[in-house]
Short mmCIF file of C-alpha atoms in Angstrom, two decimals:
data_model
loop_
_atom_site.label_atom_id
_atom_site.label_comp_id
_atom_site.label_asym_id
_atom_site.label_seq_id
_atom_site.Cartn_x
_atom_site.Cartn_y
_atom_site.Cartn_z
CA UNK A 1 9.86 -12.44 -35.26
CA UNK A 2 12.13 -10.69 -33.12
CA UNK A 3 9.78 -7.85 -32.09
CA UNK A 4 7.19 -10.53 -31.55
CA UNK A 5 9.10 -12.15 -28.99
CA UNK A 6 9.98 -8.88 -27.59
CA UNK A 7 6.56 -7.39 -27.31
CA UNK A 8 5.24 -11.03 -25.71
CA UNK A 9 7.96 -11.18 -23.04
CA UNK A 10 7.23 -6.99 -22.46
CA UNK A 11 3.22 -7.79 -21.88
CA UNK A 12 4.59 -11.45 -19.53
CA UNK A 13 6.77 -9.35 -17.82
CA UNK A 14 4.02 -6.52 -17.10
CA UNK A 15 1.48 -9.30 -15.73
CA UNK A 16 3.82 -10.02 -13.91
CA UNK A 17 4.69 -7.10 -12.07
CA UNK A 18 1.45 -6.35 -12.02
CA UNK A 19 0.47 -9.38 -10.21
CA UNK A 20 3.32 -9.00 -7.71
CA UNK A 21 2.62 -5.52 -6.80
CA UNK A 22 -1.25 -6.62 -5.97
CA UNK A 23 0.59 -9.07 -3.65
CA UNK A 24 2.77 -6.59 -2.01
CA UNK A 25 -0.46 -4.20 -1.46
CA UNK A 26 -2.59 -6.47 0.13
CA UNK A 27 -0.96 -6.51 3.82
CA UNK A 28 -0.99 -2.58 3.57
CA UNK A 29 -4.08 -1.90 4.08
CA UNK A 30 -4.60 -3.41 7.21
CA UNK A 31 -2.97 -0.63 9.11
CA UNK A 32 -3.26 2.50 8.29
CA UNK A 33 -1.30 4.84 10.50
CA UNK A 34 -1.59 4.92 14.03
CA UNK A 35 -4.39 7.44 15.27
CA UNK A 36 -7.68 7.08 17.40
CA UNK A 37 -10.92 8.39 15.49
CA UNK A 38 -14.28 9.44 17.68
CA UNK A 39 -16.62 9.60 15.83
CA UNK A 40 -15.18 12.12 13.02
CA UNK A 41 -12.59 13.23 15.05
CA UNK A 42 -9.11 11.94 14.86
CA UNK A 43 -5.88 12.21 16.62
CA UNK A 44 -2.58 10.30 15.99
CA UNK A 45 -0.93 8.07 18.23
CA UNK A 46 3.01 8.51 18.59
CA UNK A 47 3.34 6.27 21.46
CA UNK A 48 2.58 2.93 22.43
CA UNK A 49 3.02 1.02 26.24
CA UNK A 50 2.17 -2.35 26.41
CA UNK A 51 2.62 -3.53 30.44
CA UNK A 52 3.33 -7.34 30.95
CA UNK A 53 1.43 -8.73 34.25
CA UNK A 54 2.68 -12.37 32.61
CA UNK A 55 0.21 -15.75 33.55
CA UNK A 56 -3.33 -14.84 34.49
CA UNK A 57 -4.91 -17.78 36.58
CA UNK A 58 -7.15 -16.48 39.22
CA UNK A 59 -9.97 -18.98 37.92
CA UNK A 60 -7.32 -21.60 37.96
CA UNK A 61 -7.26 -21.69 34.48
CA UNK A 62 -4.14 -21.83 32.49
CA UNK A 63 -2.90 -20.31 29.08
CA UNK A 64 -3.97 -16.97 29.78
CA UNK A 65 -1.87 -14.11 30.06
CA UNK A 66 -2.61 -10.39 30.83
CA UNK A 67 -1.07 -7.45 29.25
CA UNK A 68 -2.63 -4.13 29.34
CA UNK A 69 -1.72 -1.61 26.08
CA UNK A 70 -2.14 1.86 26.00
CA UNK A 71 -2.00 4.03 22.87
CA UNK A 72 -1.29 7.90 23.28
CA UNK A 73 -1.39 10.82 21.26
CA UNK A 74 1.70 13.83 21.46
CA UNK A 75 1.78 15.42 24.45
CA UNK A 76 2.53 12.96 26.76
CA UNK A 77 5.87 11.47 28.14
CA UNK A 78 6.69 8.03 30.01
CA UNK A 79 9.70 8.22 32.38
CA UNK A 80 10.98 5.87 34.99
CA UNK A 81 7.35 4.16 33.94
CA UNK A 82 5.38 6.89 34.60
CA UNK A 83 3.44 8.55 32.69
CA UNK A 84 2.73 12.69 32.80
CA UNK A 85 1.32 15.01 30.54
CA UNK A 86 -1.73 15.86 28.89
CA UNK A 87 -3.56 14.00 25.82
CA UNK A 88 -5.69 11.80 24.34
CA UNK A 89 -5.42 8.31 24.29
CA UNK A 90 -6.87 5.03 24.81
CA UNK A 91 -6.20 1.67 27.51
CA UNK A 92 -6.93 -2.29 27.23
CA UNK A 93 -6.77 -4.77 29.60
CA UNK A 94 -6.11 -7.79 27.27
CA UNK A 95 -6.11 -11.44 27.74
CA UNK A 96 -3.97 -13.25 25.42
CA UNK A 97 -2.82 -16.79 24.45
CA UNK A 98 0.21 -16.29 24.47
CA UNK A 99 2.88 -15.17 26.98
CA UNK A 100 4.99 -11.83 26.56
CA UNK A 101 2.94 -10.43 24.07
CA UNK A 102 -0.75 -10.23 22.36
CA UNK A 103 -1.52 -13.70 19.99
CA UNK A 104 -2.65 -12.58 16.70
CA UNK A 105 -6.19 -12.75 16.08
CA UNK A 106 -9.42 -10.85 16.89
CA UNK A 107 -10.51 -10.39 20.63
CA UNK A 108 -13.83 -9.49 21.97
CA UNK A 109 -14.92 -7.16 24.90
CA UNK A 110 -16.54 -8.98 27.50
CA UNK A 111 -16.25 -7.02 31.36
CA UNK A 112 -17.19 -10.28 32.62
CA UNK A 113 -14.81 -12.53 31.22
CA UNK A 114 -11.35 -13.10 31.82
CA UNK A 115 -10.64 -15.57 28.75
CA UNK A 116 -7.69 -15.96 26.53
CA UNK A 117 -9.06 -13.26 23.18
CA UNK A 118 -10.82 -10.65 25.34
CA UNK A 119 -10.75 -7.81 26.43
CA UNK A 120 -12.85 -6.68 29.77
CA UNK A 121 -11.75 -3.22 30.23
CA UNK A 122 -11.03 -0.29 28.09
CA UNK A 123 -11.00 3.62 28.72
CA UNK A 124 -10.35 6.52 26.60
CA UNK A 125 -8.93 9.48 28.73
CA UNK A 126 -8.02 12.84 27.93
CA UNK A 127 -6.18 15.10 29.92
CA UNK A 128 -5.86 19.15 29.70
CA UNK A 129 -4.13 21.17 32.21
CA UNK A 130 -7.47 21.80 33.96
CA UNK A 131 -9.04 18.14 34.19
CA UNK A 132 -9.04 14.71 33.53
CA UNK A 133 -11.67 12.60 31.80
CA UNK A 134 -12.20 9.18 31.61
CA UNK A 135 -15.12 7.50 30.01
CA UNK A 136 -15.29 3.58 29.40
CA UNK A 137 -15.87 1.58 26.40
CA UNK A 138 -19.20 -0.67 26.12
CA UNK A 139 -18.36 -2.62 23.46
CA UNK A 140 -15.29 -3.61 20.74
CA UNK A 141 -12.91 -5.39 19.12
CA UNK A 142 -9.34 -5.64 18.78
CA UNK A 143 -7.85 -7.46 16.14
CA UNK A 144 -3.96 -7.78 16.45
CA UNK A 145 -2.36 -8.76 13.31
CA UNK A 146 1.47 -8.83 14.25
CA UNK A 147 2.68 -8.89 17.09
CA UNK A 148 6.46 -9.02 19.16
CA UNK A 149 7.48 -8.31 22.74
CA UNK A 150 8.16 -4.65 21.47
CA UNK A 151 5.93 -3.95 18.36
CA UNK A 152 2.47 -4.62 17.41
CA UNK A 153 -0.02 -3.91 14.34
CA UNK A 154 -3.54 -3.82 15.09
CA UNK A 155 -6.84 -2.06 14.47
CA UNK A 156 -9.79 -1.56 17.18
CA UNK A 157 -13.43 -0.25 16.71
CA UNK A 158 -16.28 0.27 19.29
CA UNK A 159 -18.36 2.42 21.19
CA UNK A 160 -18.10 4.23 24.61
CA UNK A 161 -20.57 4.75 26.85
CA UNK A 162 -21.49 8.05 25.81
CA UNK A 163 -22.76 6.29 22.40
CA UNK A 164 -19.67 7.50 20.45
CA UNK A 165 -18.18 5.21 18.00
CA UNK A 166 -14.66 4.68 18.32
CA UNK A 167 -11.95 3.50 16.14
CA UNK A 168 -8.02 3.39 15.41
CA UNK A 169 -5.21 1.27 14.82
CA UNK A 170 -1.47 1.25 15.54
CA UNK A 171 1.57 -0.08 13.97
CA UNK A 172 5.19 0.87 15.48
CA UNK A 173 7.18 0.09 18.66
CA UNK A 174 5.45 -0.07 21.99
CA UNK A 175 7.63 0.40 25.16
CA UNK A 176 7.11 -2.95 26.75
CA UNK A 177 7.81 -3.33 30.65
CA UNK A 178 7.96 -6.31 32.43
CA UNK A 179 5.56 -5.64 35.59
CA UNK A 180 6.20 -9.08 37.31
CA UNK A 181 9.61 -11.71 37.73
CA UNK A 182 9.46 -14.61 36.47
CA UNK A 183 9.48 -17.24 39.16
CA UNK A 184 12.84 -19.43 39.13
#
């Protein structure tokens, strides 16, 4: 009786392990890393700026707030907000729902809209000693899927307009500046 007992609260306490790690797993894989992929090539991120230009209402519309995020590879270094060196890496102009920081939740390139959940302009650059190139993306997504003044987790996917697919995601600290005062 005893090693029935045993061996049924062995196989209750397996299931339920079991059942907890699949829990614990499930958030994981929605960022993997931080790195930008075109088309099969990849490069990590190890630095994140996300620049808060606060309420957006130039179509008098309220709720919409703009904060641009750019994602850089090693080799670059942002002092006194500046930004030097040579890289790769990728910028969004975003349109959020929510002030001092990006809303969770998937937004959409559109260049002609300035809505809360898009985005209207995005540009990969790369910089080498010798030159610097810019090319635009055409169409994307972002998704965001946590997100603080200072740290975010998201993934993005789309295509520039060389016809290159382009994807990546970042999770870690961003260095978040405040680009306008608040008015009293």
């Amino acid at each position: 009786m005893k090693k029935t007992i045993y061996l049924f609260a062995l196989v209750t306490f397996g299931l339920f392990m079991n059942s907890c790690s699949s829990d614990d797993d499930s958030g994981s894989d929605n960022v993997i890393g931080s790195f930008l992929k075109i088309d099969d090539n990849k490069t990590d991120f190890v630095l994140g700026i996300a620049e808060d230009y606060g309420a957006y209402n130039e179509e008098g519309e309220e709720g919409i707030y703009n904060i641009d995020l750019s994602l850089l590879s090693t080799g670059f270094t942002f002092e006194d907000q500046e930004l030097n060196g040579t890289g790769i890496g990728i910028y969004f102009e975003i349109f959020s729902s929510t002030p001092n920081k990006l809303a969770p939740g998937v937004y959409e390139y559109d260049a002609n809209a300035q809505t809360a959940l898009i985005f209207d302009d995005a540009t990969l650059f790369e910089y080498t000693e010798d030159e610097e190139k810019e090319i635009d993306l055409v169409s994307g997504t972002i998704t965001i899927i946590k997100s603080e003044i200072g740290y975010y987790e998201l993934t993005f996917n789309g295509e520039d307009e060389l016809g290159r697919v382009i994807s990546g995601s970042f999770s870690g600290n961003v260095e978040y500046i405040k680009e306008i005062e608040e008015e009293d």
